[in-house]
mmCIF file of C-alpha atoms and ligand atoms in Angstrom:
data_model
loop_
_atom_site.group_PDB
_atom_site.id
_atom_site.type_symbol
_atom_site.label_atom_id
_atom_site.label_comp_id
_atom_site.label_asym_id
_atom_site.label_seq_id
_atom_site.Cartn_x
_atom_site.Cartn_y
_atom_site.Cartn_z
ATOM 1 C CA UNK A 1 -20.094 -2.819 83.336
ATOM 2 C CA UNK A 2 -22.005 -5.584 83.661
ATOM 3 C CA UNK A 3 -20.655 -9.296 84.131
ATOM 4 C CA UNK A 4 -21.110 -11.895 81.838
ATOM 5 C CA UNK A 5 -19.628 -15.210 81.731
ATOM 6 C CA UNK A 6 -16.022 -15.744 83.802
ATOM 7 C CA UNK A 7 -13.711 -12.573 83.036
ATOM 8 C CA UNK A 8 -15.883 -10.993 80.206
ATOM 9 C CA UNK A 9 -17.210 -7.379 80.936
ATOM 10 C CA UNK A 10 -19.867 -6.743 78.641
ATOM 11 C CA UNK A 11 -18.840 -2.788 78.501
ATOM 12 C CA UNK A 12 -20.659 -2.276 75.912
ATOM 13 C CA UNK A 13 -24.229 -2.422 74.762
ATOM 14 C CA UNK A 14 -24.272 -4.664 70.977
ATOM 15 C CA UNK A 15 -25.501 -1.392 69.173
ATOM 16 C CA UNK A 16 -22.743 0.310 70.828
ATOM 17 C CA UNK A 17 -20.177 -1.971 69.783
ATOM 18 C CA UNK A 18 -21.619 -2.126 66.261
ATOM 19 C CA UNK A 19 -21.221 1.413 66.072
ATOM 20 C CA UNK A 20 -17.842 1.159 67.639
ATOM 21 C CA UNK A 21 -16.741 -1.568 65.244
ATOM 22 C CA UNK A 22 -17.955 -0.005 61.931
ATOM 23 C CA UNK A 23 -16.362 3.385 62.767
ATOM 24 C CA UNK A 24 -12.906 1.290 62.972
ATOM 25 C CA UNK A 25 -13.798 -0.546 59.616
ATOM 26 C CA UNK A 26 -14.136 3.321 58.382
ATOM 27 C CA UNK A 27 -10.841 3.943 59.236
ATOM 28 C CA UNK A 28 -9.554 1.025 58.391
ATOM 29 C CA UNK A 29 -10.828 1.257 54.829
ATOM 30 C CA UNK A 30 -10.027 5.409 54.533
ATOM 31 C CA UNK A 31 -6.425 4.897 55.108
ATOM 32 C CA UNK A 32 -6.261 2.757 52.165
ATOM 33 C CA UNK A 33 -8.864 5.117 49.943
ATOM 34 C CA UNK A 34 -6.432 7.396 48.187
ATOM 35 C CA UNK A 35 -3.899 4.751 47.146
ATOM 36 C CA UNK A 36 -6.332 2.298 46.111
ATOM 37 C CA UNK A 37 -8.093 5.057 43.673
ATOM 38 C CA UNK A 38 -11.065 5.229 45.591
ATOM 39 C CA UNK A 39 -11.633 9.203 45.973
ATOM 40 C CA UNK A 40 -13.252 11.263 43.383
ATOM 41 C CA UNK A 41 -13.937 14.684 42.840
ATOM 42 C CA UNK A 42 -17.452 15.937 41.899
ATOM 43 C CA UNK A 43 -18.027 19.247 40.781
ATOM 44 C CA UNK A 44 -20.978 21.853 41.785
ATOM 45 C CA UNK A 45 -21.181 24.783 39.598
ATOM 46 C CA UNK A 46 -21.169 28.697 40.735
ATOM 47 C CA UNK A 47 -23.671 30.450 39.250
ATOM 48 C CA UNK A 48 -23.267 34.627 38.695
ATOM 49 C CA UNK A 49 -27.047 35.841 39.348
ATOM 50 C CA UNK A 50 -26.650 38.604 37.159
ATOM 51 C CA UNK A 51 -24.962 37.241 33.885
ATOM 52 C CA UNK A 52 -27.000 33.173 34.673
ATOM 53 C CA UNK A 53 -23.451 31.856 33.643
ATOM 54 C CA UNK A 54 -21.574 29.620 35.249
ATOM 55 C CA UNK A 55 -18.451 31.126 36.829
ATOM 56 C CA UNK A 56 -17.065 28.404 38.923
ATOM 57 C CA UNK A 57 -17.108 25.461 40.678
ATOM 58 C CA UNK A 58 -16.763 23.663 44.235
ATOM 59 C CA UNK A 59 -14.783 20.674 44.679
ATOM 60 C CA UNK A 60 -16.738 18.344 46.758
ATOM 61 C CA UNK A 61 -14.701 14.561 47.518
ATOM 62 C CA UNK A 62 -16.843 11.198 46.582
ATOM 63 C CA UNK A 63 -15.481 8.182 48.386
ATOM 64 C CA UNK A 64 -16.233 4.711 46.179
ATOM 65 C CA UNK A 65 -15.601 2.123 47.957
ATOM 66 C CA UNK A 66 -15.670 -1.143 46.152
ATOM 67 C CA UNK A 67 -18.254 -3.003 48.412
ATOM 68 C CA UNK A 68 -19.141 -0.414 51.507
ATOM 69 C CA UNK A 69 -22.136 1.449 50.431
ATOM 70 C CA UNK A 70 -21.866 5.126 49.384
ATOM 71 C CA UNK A 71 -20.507 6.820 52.126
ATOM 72 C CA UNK A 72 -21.110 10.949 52.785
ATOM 73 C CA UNK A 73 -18.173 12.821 53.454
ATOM 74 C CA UNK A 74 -20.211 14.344 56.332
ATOM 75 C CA UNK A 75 -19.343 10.853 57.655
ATOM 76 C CA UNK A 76 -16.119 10.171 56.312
ATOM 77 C CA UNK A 77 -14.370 13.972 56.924
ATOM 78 C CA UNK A 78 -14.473 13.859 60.538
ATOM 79 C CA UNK A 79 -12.655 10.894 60.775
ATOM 80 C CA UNK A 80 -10.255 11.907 58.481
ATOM 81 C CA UNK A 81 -9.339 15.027 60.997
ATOM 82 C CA UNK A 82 -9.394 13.252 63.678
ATOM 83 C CA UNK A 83 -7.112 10.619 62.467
ATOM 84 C CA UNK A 84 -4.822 13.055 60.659
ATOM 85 C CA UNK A 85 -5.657 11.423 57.062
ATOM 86 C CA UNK A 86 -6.738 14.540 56.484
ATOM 87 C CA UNK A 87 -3.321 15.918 55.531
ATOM 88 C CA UNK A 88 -3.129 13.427 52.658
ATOM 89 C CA UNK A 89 -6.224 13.176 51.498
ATOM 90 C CA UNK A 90 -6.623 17.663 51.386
ATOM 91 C CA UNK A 91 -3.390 17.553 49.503
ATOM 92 C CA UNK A 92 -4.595 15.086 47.280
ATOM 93 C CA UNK A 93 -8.033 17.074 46.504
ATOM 94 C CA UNK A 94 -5.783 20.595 46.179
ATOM 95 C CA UNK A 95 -3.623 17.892 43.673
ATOM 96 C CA UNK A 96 -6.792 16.611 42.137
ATOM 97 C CA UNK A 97 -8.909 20.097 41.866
ATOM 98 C CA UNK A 98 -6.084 21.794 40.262
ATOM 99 C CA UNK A 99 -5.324 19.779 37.922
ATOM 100 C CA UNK A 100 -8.570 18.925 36.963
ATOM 101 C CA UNK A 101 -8.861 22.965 36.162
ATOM 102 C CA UNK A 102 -5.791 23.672 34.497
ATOM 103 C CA UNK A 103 -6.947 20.471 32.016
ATOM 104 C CA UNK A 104 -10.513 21.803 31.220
ATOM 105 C CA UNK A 105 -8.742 25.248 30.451
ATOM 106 C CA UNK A 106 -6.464 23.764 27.879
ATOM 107 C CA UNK A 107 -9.217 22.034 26.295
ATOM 108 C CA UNK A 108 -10.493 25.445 25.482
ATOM 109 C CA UNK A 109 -13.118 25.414 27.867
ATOM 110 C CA UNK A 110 -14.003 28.527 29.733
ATOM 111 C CA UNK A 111 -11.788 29.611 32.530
ATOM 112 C CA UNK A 112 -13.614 29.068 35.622
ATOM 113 C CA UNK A 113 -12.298 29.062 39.332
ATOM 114 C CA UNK A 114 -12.559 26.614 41.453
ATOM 115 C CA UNK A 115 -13.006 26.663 45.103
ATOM 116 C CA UNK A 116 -11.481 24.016 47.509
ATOM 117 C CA UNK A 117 -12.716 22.782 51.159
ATOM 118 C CA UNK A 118 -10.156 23.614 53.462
ATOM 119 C CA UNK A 119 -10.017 21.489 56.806
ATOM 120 C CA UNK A 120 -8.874 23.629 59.780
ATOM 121 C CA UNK A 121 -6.075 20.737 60.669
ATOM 122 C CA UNK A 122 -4.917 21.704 57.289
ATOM 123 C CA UNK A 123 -4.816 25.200 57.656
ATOM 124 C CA UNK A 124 -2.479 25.009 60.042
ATOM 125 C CA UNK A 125 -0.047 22.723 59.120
ATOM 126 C CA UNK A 126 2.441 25.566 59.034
ATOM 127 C CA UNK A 127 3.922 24.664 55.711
ATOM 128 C CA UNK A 128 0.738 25.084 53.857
ATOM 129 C CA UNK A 129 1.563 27.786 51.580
ATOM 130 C CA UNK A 130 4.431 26.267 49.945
ATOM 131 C CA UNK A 131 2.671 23.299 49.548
ATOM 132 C CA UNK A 132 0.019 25.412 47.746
ATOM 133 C CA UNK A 133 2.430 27.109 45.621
ATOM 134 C CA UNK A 134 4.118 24.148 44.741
ATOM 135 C CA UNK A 135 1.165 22.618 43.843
ATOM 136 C CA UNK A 136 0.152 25.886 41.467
ATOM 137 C CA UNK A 137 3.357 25.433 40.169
ATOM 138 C CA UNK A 138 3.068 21.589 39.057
ATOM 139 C CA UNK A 139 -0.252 21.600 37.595
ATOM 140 C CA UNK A 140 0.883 25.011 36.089
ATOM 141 C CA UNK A 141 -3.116 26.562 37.343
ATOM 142 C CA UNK A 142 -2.740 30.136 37.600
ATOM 143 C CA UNK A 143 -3.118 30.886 40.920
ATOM 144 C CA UNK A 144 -6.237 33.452 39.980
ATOM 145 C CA UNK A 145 -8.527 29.988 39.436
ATOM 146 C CA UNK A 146 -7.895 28.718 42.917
ATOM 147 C CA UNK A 147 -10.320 29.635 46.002
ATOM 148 C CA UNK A 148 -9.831 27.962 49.296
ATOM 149 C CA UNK A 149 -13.028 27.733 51.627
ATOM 150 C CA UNK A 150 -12.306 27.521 55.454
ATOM 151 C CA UNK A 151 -14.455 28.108 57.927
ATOM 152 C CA UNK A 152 -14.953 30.840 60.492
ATOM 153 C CA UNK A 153 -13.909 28.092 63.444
ATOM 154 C CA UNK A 154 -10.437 28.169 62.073
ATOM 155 C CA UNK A 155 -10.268 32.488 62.156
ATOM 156 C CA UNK A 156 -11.622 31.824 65.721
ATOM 157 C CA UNK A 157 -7.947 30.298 66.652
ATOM 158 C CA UNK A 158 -5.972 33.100 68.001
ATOM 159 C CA UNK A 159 -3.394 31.430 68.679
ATOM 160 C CA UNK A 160 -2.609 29.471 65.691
ATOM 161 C CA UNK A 161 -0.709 32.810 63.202
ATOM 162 C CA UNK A 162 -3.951 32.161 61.320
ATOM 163 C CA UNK A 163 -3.608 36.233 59.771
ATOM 164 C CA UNK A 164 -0.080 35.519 58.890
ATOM 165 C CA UNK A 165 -1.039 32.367 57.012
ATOM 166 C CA UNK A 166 -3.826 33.861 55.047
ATOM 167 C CA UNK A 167 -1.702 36.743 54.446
ATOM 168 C CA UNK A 168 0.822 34.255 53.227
ATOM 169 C CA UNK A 169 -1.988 32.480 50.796
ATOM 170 C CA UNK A 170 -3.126 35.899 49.627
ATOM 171 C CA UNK A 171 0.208 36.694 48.368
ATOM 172 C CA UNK A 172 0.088 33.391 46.757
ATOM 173 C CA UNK A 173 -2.967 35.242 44.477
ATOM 174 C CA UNK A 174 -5.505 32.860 45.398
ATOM 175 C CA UNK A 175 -9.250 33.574 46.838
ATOM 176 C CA UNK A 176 -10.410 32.987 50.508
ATOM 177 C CA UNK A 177 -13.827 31.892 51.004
ATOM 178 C CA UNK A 178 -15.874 32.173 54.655
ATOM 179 C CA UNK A 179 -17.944 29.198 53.964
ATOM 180 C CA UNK A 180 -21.356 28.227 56.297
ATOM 181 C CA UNK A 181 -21.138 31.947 57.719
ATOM 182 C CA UNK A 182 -23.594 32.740 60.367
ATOM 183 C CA UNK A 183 -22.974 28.339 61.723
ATOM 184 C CA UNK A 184 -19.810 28.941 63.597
ATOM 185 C CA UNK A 185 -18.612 31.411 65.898
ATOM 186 C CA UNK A 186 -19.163 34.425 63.589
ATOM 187 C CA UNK A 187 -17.560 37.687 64.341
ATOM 188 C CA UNK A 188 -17.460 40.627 62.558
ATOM 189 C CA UNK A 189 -13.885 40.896 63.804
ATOM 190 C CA UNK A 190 -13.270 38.528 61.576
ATOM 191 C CA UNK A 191 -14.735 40.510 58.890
ATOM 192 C CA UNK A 192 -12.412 43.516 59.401
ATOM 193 C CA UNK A 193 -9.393 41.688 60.475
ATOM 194 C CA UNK A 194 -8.972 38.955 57.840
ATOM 195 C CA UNK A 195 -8.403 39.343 54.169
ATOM 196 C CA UNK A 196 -11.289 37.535 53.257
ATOM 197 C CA UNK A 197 -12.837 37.774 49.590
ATOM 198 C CA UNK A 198 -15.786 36.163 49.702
ATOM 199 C CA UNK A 199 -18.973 34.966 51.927
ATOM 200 C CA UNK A 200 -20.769 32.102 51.467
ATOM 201 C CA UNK A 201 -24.401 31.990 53.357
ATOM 202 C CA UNK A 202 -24.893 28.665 54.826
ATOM 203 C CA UNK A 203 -27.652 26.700 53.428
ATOM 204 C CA UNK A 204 -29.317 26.993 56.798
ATOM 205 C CA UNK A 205 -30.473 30.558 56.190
ATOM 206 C CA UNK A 206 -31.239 29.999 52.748
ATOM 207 C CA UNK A 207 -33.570 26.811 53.007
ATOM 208 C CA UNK A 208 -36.823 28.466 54.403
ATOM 209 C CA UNK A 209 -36.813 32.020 52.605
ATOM 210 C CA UNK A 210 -38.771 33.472 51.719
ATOM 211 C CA UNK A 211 -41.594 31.822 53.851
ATOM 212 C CA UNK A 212 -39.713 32.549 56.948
ATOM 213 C CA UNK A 213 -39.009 36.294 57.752
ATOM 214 C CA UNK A 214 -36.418 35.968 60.120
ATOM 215 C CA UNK A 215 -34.303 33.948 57.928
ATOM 216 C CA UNK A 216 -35.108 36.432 55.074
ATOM 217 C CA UNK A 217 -34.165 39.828 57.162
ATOM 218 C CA UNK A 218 -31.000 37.451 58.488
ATOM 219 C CA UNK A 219 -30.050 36.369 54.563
ATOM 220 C CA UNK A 220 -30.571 39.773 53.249
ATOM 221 C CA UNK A 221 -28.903 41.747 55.896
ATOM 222 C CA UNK A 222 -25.705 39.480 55.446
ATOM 223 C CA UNK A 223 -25.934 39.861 51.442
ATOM 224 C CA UNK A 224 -26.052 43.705 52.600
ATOM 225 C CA UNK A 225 -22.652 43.482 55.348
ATOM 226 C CA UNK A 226 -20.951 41.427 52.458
ATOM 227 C CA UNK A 227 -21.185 43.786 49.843
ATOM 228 C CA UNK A 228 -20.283 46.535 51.518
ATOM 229 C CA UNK A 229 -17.454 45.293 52.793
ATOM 230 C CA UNK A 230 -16.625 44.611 48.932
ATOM 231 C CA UNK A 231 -16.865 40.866 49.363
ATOM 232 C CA UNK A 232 -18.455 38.369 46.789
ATOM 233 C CA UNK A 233 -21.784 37.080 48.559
ATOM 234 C CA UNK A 234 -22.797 33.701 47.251
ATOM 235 C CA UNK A 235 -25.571 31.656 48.285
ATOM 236 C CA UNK A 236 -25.220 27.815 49.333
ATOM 237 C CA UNK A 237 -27.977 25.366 48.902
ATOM 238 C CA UNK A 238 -30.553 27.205 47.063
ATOM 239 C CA UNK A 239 -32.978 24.756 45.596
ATOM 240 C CA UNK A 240 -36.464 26.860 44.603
ATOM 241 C CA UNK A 241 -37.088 29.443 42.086
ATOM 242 C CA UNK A 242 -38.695 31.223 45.124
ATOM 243 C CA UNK A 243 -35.072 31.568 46.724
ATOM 244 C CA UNK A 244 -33.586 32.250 43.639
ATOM 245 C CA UNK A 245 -35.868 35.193 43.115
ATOM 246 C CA UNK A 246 -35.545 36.820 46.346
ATOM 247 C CA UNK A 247 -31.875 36.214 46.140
ATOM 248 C CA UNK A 248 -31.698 38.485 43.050
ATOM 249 C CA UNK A 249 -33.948 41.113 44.320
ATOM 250 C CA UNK A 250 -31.424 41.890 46.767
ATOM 251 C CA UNK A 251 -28.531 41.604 45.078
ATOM 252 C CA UNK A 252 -26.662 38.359 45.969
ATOM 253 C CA UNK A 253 -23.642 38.183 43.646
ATOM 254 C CA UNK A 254 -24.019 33.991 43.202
ATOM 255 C CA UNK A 255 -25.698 30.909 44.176
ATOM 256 C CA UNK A 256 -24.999 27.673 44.274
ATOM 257 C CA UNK A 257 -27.242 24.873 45.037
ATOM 258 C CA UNK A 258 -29.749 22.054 43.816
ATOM 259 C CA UNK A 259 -32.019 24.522 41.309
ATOM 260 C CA UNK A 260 -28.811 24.881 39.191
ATOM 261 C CA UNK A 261 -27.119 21.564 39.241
ATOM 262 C CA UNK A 262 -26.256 18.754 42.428
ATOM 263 C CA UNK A 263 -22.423 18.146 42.479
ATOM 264 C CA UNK A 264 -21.425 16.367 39.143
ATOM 265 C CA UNK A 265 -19.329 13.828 38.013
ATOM 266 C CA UNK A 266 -15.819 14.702 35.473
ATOM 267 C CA UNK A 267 -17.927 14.147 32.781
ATOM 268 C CA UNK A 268 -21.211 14.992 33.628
ATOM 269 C CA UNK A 269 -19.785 18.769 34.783
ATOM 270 C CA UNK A 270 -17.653 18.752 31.195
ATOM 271 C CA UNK A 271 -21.375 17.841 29.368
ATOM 272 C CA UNK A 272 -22.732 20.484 31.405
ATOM 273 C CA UNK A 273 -20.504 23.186 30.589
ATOM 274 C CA UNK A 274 -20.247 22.313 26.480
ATOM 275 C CA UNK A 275 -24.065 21.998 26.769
ATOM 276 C CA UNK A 276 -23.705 26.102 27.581
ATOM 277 C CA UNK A 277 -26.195 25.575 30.039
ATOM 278 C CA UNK A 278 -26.281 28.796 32.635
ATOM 279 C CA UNK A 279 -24.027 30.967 29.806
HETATM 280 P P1 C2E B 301 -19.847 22.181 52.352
HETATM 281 O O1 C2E B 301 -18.460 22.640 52.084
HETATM 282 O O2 C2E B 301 -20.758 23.126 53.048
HETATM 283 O O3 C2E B 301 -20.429 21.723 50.938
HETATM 284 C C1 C2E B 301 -21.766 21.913 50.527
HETATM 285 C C2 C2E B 301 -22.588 20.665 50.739
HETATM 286 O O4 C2E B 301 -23.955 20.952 50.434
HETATM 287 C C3 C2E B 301 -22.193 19.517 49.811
HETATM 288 O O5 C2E B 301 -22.418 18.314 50.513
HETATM 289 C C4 C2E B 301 -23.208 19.660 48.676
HETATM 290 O O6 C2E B 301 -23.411 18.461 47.969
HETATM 291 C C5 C2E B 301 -24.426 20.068 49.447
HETATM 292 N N1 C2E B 301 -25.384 20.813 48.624
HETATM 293 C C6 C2E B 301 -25.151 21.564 47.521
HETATM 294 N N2 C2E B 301 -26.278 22.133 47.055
HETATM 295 C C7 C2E B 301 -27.274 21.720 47.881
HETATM 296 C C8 C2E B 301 -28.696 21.984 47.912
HETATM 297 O O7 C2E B 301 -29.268 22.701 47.093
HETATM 298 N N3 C2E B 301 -29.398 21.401 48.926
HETATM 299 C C9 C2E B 301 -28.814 20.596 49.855
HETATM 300 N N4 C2E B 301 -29.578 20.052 50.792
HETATM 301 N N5 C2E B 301 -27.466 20.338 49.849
HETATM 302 C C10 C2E B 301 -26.721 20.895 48.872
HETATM 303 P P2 C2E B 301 -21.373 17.121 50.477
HETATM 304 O O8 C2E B 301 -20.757 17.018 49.104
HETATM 305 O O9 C2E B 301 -22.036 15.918 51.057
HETATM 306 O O10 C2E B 301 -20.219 17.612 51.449
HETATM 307 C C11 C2E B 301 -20.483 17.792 52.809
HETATM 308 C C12 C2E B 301 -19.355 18.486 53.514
HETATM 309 O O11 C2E B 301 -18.174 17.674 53.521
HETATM 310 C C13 C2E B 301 -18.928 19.790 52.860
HETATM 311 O O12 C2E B 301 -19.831 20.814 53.217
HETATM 312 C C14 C2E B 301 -17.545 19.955 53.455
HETATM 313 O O13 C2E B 301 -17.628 20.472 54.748
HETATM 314 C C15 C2E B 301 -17.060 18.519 53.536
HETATM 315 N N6 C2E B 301 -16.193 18.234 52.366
HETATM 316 C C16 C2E B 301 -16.492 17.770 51.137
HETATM 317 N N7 C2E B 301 -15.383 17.670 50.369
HETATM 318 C C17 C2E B 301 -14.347 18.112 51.131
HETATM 319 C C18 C2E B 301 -12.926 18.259 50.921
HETATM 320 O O14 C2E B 301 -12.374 18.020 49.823
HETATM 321 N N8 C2E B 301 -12.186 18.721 51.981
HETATM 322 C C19 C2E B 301 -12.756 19.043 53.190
HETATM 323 N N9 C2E B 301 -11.969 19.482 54.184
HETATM 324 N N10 C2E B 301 -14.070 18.930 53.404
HETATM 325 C C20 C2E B 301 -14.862 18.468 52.394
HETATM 326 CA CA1 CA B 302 -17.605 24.381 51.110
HETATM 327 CA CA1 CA B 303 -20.790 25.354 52.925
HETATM 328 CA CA1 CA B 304 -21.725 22.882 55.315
#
């Protein structure tokens, strides 16, 4: 450290402490973001690349805050887990997503599942389960419209009874989702150990087909593994009709991305399914 003035140690560099100080105003702020109304759900739709119709949707949390500028939940999420406000704010998205579901099906809407972000301090909060089923059983959603996504770092925990607890969610009747695959530590352990219904391809594979033929032998070959292991294949960020295209030619069961729709609003996703756009 380097001195400055009588007993002040200039430890840090003022870039450094601005980064430092905003990541505390963050957390500050966060703590305070469910009970002041802040959080919001958008809504991405699922698109079946056989039928074009929408079959579901991904939760995806919006953070409003009244004077901060929009802030990503790439930025906010991490501080959530490390902080713990994770707990509260995943229970209030389960709360939120379900709900939000069970409504649009009473309205007479079609029935369309909807898939949740799991965050692996979540998943192993040992009473997750029963605080899934309770929630099922307050919103009254039929557990056959939920999907949880968690990612392959959490299956990666040996330790943790991560097979017992999916086991324990399967039983529940709800989907598990492999979201990002081929980011993390991918196994195909995993694969053949875990009850797993369904694979998403991370949007990292996706972006450059079909220009790039590594990334199209990689994206194929795992739409290949997935369905014959009977698992749903979808496809995460696909944006061009040149993706979409090669994504049907080899048989991808879904895709979800920018071509079809960004995440939407309540009442933007509500306009967008009336409108019977992708039916
Ligand atoms: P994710 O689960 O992989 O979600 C997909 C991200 O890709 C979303 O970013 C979505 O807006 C974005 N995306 C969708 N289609 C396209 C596309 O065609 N092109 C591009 N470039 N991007 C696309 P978003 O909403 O900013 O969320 C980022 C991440 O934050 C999520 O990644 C997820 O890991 C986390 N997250 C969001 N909501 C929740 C939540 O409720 N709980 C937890 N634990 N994590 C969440
Ligand atoms: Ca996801
Ligand atoms: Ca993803
Ligand atoms: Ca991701």
């Amino acid at each position: 450290a380097k001195q400055k003035g009588r007993n002040n140690y200039q430890f840090f560099t003022s870039g450094m402490h601005d980064a430092i100080a905003n990541r505390l105003t963050l957390e500050k702020y966060l703590r305070k973001a469910v009970e002041f109304n802040e959080m919001e759900l958008f809504y991405q739709p699922k698109v079946c690349l056989e039928t074009g119709r929408i079959m579901g949707m991904e939760a995806l949390l919006r953070w409003n805050h009244p004077k901060l500028k929009p802030i990503s939940p790439t930025e906010f999420i991490p501080i959530a887990e490390e902080t713990g406000m994770i707990l509260s704010l995943g229970e209030w998205a389960l709360v939120q997503a379900c709900r939000q579901t069970k409504s649009w099906q009473e309205t007479g809407l079609p029935f369309l599942r909807v898939a949740v972000n799991l965050s692996p301090n979540q998943f192993h909060q040992p009473d997750l389960p029963e605080q899934i089923r309770s929630i099922l059983k307050d919103t009254g959603l039929d557990p056959q419209w939920l999907e949880l996504e968690i990612t392959e770092n959490i299956l990666m925990d040996k330790t943790a009874n991560t097979l017992n607890t999916l086991q324990q969610l399967k039983s529940l009747g709800v989907c598990i989702s492999l979201d990002d695959f081929g980011t993390g530590y991918s196994s195909f352990s995993y694969l053949k150990g875990f009850p797993i219904d369904c694979l998403k391809i991370d949007r990292t594979f996706i972006q450059d087909i079909p220009r790039s033929s590594k990334d199209a032998n990689i994206a194929s070959a795992m739409i290949r593994l997935a369905r014959n292991l009977n698992m749903i294949v979808v496809a995460e960020g696909v944006e061009t009709q040149e993706q979409l295209v090669f994504l049907q030619n080899h048989h991808c069961h879904v895709a979800q991305g920018y071509i079809f729709s960004e995440p939407l609003s309540v009442t933007a996703f509500e306009n967008l399914i009336e409108k019977g756009r992708y039916r």
